[in-house]
Amino acid sequence: MDLLPPELEREIFVIAASAGNTTIPPLLRVAKRVKVWLEPLLYRRVLVQSQPSSRRYFLSNGDVMISTAALAAAMERLPAGFLNTHARHLYLEVWAYSNSIQDRSRMFAALTGVTDLMLLNMGNFDEAPLLLAEISRLPLRRLQAHLGALFRPAPPGVVDFSHPLFRNITHLCARDDFQPDWTTGLALLPCLTHLSFLDYGFDPDPLLVELF
C-alpha cells in the first residue's frame, strides 16, 4: 500500500486534532512523528489551577486545565524551550502559587511566549509587585485582570497606565469597577483597540466613549 506524503499525513492529523484538545492525547500514541506534530497544539492554551491532583484535565471546549504539580512535571519532561515556543494563552489562578514564589517564577520563565493572559482569584494578594514585574516581561497583547489588585500596594483603584505592562496591550478587560479618573491613562495606551469591564452595571463615561 502506498504511503501518504508526510505533509498530507500531518494535515490530516492536525485537522483531527482541531476537534478539541481532548482528541489529542490518544493521537500522540499513534507514532513519534504524530506526537511531534500535535503536542505543540496541546499546550497552546493552558489553565493553571490549584488542584490537589497531578493529572491533566480538559474543559468542555478542550482547553487544558492543569495543576501546578502537573505543569511542573511537564516542564521537566518537555524539551527545553518547548513551552516558550508553543504556549500562547495562559489562564492563571494566582492563588495556585501563593505558597511558592520560586515555582511561579519558574513557570513564567518557561512561558515567555505568552501573548494572552487572564489572572483569576487574586484576592488580597500580597505579592502583587513581584507578579506585576513577572508578567511585564511577557509579550502580552491581551490581558484580563483585576487591575486594582495587580497594582497594590497603591491605593484602591489607582492604576499606573504608563507601566510597561501596557505597552503592547491591544485588548484589555478589567475585572474592576470602572474608575472615572482612568480615562486619561487609558487614552495614553499606544496599542489599545478593545476595552471592557466586568462590571454589569457599567454605564460608559462620555469621555471614555470618545476614546473609541
mmCIF file of C-alpha atoms in Angstrom:
data_model
loop_
_atom_site.group_PDB
_atom_site.id
_atom_site.type_symbol
_atom_site.label_atom_id
_atom_site.label_comp_id
_atom_site.label_asym_id
_atom_site.label_seq_id
_atom_site.Cartn_x
_atom_site.Cartn_y
_atom_site.Cartn_z
ATOM 1 C CA MET A 1 0.000 0.000 0.000
ATOM 2 C CA ASP A 2 1.323 3.435 -0.886
ATOM 3 C CA LEU A 3 2.145 5.780 1.979
ATOM 4 C CA LEU A 4 0.691 9.260 2.129
ATOM 5 C CA PRO A 5 3.091 12.167 1.643
ATOM 6 C CA PRO A 6 4.255 13.369 5.104
ATOM 7 C CA GLU A 7 2.810 16.854 4.625
ATOM 8 C CA LEU A 8 -0.622 15.405 3.783
ATOM 9 C CA GLU A 9 -0.460 12.957 6.668
ATOM 10 C CA ARG A 10 0.398 15.806 9.025
ATOM 11 C CA GLU A 11 -2.504 17.894 7.717
ATOM 12 C CA ILE A 12 -4.928 15.036 8.367
ATOM 13 C CA PHE A 13 -3.804 14.694 11.982
ATOM 14 C CA VAL A 14 -3.890 18.454 12.578
ATOM 15 C CA ILE A 15 -7.463 18.574 11.256
ATOM 16 C CA ALA A 16 -8.402 15.682 13.551
ATOM 17 C CA ALA A 17 -6.807 17.488 16.500
ATOM 18 C CA SER A 18 -8.738 20.664 15.732
ATOM 19 C CA ALA A 19 -11.875 18.942 17.045
ATOM 20 C CA GLY A 20 -10.574 19.814 20.520
ATOM 21 C CA ASN A 21 -7.658 19.126 22.827
ATOM 22 C CA THR A 22 -9.391 16.052 24.235
ATOM 23 C CA THR A 23 -8.747 14.306 20.925
ATOM 24 C CA ILE A 24 -5.008 14.960 21.038
ATOM 25 C CA PRO A 25 -3.666 12.656 23.822
ATOM 26 C CA PRO A 26 -4.831 9.417 22.121
ATOM 27 C CA LEU A 27 -3.345 10.608 18.828
ATOM 28 C CA LEU A 28 0.030 11.243 20.479
ATOM 29 C CA ARG A 29 0.417 7.479 20.866
ATOM 30 C CA VAL A 30 -0.020 6.728 17.159
ATOM 31 C CA ALA A 31 3.589 7.407 16.206
ATOM 32 C CA LYS A 32 6.533 9.571 17.235
ATOM 33 C CA ARG A 33 6.075 11.858 14.254
ATOM 34 C CA VAL A 34 2.427 12.432 15.191
ATOM 35 C CA LYS A 35 3.487 13.390 18.711
ATOM 36 C CA VAL A 36 5.931 15.914 17.245
ATOM 37 C CA TRP A 37 3.135 17.413 15.131
ATOM 38 C CA LEU A 38 0.396 17.547 17.746
ATOM 39 C CA GLU A 39 1.931 18.041 21.181
ATOM 40 C CA PRO A 40 2.561 21.758 20.484
ATOM 41 C CA LEU A 41 -1.180 22.154 19.854
ATOM 42 C CA LEU A 42 -1.973 20.613 23.232
ATOM 43 C CA TYR A 43 -0.203 23.378 25.120
ATOM 44 C CA ARG A 44 -1.278 26.420 23.109
ATOM 45 C CA ARG A 45 -3.831 27.347 25.786
ATOM 46 C CA VAL A 46 -3.176 26.359 29.393
ATOM 47 C CA LEU A 47 -5.247 26.957 32.534
ATOM 48 C CA VAL A 48 -3.255 26.633 35.758
ATOM 49 C CA GLN A 49 -5.255 25.984 38.918
ATOM 50 C CA SER A 50 -4.516 24.819 42.450
ATOM 51 C CA GLN A 51 -5.825 21.280 42.107
ATOM 52 C CA PRO A 52 -4.766 18.555 44.527
ATOM 53 C CA SER A 53 -4.342 16.096 41.665
ATOM 54 C CA SER A 54 -1.267 15.930 39.465
ATOM 55 C CA ARG A 55 -3.404 14.896 36.493
ATOM 56 C CA ARG A 56 -4.272 16.951 33.473
ATOM 57 C CA TYR A 57 -7.946 17.801 32.890
ATOM 58 C CA PHE A 58 -9.874 19.072 29.902
ATOM 59 C CA LEU A 59 -12.672 21.593 29.901
ATOM 60 C CA SER A 60 -15.704 21.191 27.664
ATOM 61 C CA ASN A 61 -14.073 23.318 24.955
ATOM 62 C CA GLY A 62 -10.947 21.165 25.010
ATOM 63 C CA ASP A 63 -8.668 23.594 26.840
ATOM 64 C CA VAL A 64 -6.074 22.019 29.114
ATOM 65 C CA MET A 65 -6.669 22.621 32.823
ATOM 66 C CA ILE A 66 -3.526 21.637 34.657
ATOM 67 C CA SER A 67 -2.440 21.632 38.284
ATOM 68 C CA THR A 68 0.748 23.338 39.378
ATOM 69 C CA ALA A 69 2.287 19.906 40.003
ATOM 70 C CA ALA A 70 1.330 18.615 36.553
ATOM 71 C CA LEU A 71 2.721 21.743 34.895
ATOM 72 C CA ALA A 72 5.989 21.358 36.797
ATOM 73 C CA ALA A 73 6.201 17.740 35.597
ATOM 74 C CA ALA A 74 5.525 18.824 32.007
ATOM 75 C CA MET A 75 8.260 21.456 32.248
ATOM 76 C CA GLU A 76 10.707 18.732 33.311
ATOM 77 C CA ARG A 77 9.605 16.291 30.612
ATOM 78 C CA LEU A 78 9.254 18.544 27.577
ATOM 79 C CA PRO A 79 12.285 19.666 25.559
ATOM 80 C CA ALA A 80 13.961 22.897 26.614
ATOM 81 C CA GLY A 81 12.155 25.873 25.130
ATOM 82 C CA PHE A 82 9.079 23.850 24.128
ATOM 83 C CA LEU A 83 6.560 25.814 26.186
ATOM 84 C CA ASN A 84 8.275 29.108 25.375
ATOM 85 C CA THR A 85 7.745 28.358 21.701
ATOM 86 C CA HIS A 86 4.224 26.948 21.741
ATOM 87 C CA ALA A 87 2.253 28.211 24.772
ATOM 88 C CA ARG A 88 0.442 31.422 23.845
ATOM 89 C CA HIS A 89 -2.615 31.645 26.125
ATOM 90 C CA LEU A 90 -2.330 31.402 29.918
ATOM 91 C CA TYR A 91 -5.218 31.415 32.388
ATOM 92 C CA LEU A 92 -3.686 31.570 35.854
ATOM 93 C CA GLU A 93 -5.389 31.158 39.195
ATOM 94 C CA VAL A 94 -2.970 33.366 41.102
ATOM 95 C CA TRP A 95 -3.522 31.638 44.431
ATOM 96 C CA ALA A 96 -2.269 28.404 42.868
ATOM 97 C CA TYR A 97 1.249 29.714 43.502
ATOM 98 C CA SER A 98 0.563 31.625 46.713
ATOM 99 C CA ASN A 99 2.853 29.302 48.681
ATOM 100 C CA SER A 100 5.754 29.172 46.236
ATOM 101 C CA ILE A 101 7.204 32.265 44.623
ATOM 102 C CA GLN A 102 10.039 30.190 43.155
ATOM 103 C CA ASP A 103 7.651 27.789 41.412
ATOM 104 C CA ARG A 104 5.724 30.695 39.917
ATOM 105 C CA SER A 105 8.938 32.318 38.706
ATOM 106 C CA ARG A 106 9.978 29.046 37.058
ATOM 107 C CA MET A 107 6.587 28.839 35.370
ATOM 108 C CA PHE A 108 6.895 32.311 33.868
ATOM 109 C CA ALA A 109 10.475 31.527 32.786
ATOM 110 C CA ALA A 110 9.068 28.569 30.837
ATOM 111 C CA LEU A 111 6.206 30.567 29.299
ATOM 112 C CA THR A 112 7.944 33.605 27.849
ATOM 113 C CA GLY A 113 5.934 33.419 24.611
ATOM 114 C CA VAL A 114 2.535 34.015 26.243
ATOM 115 C CA THR A 115 0.605 36.785 24.493
ATOM 116 C CA ASP A 116 -2.837 36.335 26.118
ATOM 117 C CA LEU A 117 -3.113 36.333 29.911
ATOM 118 C CA MET A 118 -6.050 36.034 32.293
ATOM 119 C CA LEU A 119 -5.384 36.375 36.026
ATOM 120 C CA LEU A 120 -8.023 34.929 38.346
ATOM 121 C CA ASN A 121 -8.588 34.884 42.113
ATOM 122 C CA MET A 122 -6.030 37.487 43.118
ATOM 123 C CA GLY A 123 -7.908 38.361 46.317
ATOM 124 C CA ASN A 124 -5.722 40.114 48.880
ATOM 125 C CA PHE A 125 -2.593 39.035 47.069
ATOM 126 C CA ASP A 126 0.473 40.332 48.947
ATOM 127 C CA GLU A 127 2.990 39.666 46.185
ATOM 128 C CA ALA A 128 1.392 41.892 43.549
ATOM 129 C CA PRO A 129 4.580 43.931 42.872
ATOM 130 C CA LEU A 130 6.555 40.772 42.084
ATOM 131 C CA LEU A 131 3.766 39.326 39.934
ATOM 132 C CA LEU A 132 3.483 42.632 38.073
ATOM 133 C CA ALA A 133 7.209 42.562 37.330
ATOM 134 C CA GLU A 134 6.989 38.948 36.108
ATOM 135 C CA ILE A 135 4.098 39.452 33.699
ATOM 136 C CA SER A 136 5.529 42.738 32.417
ATOM 137 C CA ARG A 137 8.332 40.723 30.803
ATOM 138 C CA LEU A 138 5.838 38.827 28.639
ATOM 139 C CA PRO A 139 4.956 39.984 25.095
ATOM 140 C CA LEU A 140 1.329 40.476 26.131
ATOM 141 C CA ARG A 141 -1.290 41.635 23.660
ATOM 142 C CA ARG A 142 -4.425 40.657 25.598
ATOM 143 C CA LEU A 143 -4.888 40.995 29.348
ATOM 144 C CA GLN A 144 -7.756 40.277 31.719
ATOM 145 C CA ALA A 145 -7.063 41.030 35.378
ATOM 146 C CA HIS A 146 -8.192 42.891 38.460
ATOM 147 C CA LEU A 147 -6.037 45.942 37.813
ATOM 148 C CA GLY A 148 -6.527 47.458 41.247
ATOM 149 C CA ALA A 149 -5.244 44.274 42.895
ATOM 150 C CA LEU A 150 -2.370 43.991 40.438
ATOM 151 C CA PHE A 151 -1.080 47.458 41.319
ATOM 152 C CA ARG A 152 -1.118 47.025 45.089
ATOM 153 C CA PRO A 153 0.061 48.497 47.408
ATOM 154 C CA ALA A 154 -1.208 51.583 45.579
ATOM 155 C CA PRO A 155 -4.486 52.977 46.972
ATOM 156 C CA PRO A 156 -7.636 51.152 45.773
ATOM 157 C CA GLY A 157 -8.470 51.919 42.159
ATOM 158 C CA VAL A 158 -5.127 53.557 41.389
ATOM 159 C CA VAL A 159 -3.529 52.074 38.253
ATOM 160 C CA ASP A 160 -0.365 53.285 36.528
ATOM 161 C CA PHE A 161 -1.283 53.049 32.841
ATOM 162 C CA SER A 162 2.208 54.252 31.889
ATOM 163 C CA HIS A 163 3.618 50.986 33.276
ATOM 164 C CA PRO A 164 5.494 48.790 30.727
ATOM 165 C CA LEU A 165 2.829 46.105 31.251
ATOM 166 C CA PHE A 166 0.520 48.040 28.928
ATOM 167 C CA ARG A 167 2.993 48.915 26.170
ATOM 168 C CA ASN A 168 1.688 46.328 23.655
ATOM 169 C CA ILE A 169 -1.807 45.634 25.010
ATOM 170 C CA THR A 170 -4.493 45.705 22.319
ATOM 171 C CA HIS A 171 -7.308 44.015 24.284
ATOM 172 C CA LEU A 172 -7.833 44.920 27.941
ATOM 173 C CA CYS A 173 -10.537 43.522 30.216
ATOM 174 C CA ALA A 174 -10.545 45.000 33.717
ATOM 175 C CA ARG A 175 -12.124 42.856 36.415
ATOM 176 C CA ASP A 176 -12.773 46.095 38.326
ATOM 177 C CA ASP A 177 -15.486 48.674 38.652
ATOM 178 C CA PHE A 178 -14.757 51.485 36.222
ATOM 179 C CA GLN A 179 -12.907 54.425 37.758
ATOM 180 C CA PRO A 180 -13.632 57.791 36.049
ATOM 181 C CA ASP A 181 -10.069 59.005 36.533
ATOM 182 C CA TRP A 182 -8.808 56.107 34.392
ATOM 183 C CA THR A 183 -9.905 57.838 31.184
ATOM 184 C CA THR A 184 -6.732 59.927 30.986
ATOM 185 C CA GLY A 185 -4.443 56.926 31.437
ATOM 186 C CA LEU A 186 -6.379 54.697 29.049
ATOM 187 C CA ALA A 187 -6.140 57.345 26.346
ATOM 188 C CA LEU A 188 -2.346 57.077 26.510
ATOM 189 C CA LEU A 189 -2.134 53.334 25.830
ATOM 190 C CA PRO A 190 -0.406 53.178 22.429
ATOM 191 C CA CYS A 191 -1.877 49.927 21.068
ATOM 192 C CA LEU A 192 -5.260 49.608 22.796
ATOM 193 C CA THR A 193 -8.159 48.831 20.447
ATOM 194 C CA HIS A 194 -10.602 46.886 22.659
ATOM 195 C CA LEU A 195 -11.650 47.647 26.237
ATOM 196 C CA SER A 196 -14.167 46.005 28.559
ATOM 197 C CA PHE A 197 -15.080 45.914 32.249
ATOM 198 C CA LEU A 198 -16.548 43.011 34.198
ATOM 199 C CA ASP A 199 -18.997 45.364 35.869
ATOM 200 C CA TYR A 200 -22.509 44.529 34.752
ATOM 201 C CA GLY A 201 -23.870 47.870 35.938
ATOM 202 C CA PHE A 202 -21.266 49.770 33.950
ATOM 203 C CA ASP A 203 -22.528 52.937 32.280
ATOM 204 C CA PRO A 204 -19.763 54.259 29.975
ATOM 205 C CA ASP A 205 -18.387 57.646 30.865
ATOM 206 C CA PRO A 206 -18.831 60.097 27.939
ATOM 207 C CA LEU A 207 -15.089 60.763 27.962
ATOM 208 C CA LEU A 208 -14.402 57.035 27.686
ATOM 209 C CA VAL A 209 -16.791 56.704 24.750
ATOM 210 C CA GLU A 210 -14.902 59.466 22.953
ATOM 211 C CA LEU A 211 -11.686 57.453 23.230
ATOM 212 C CA PHE A 212 -13.162 54.775 20.995
#
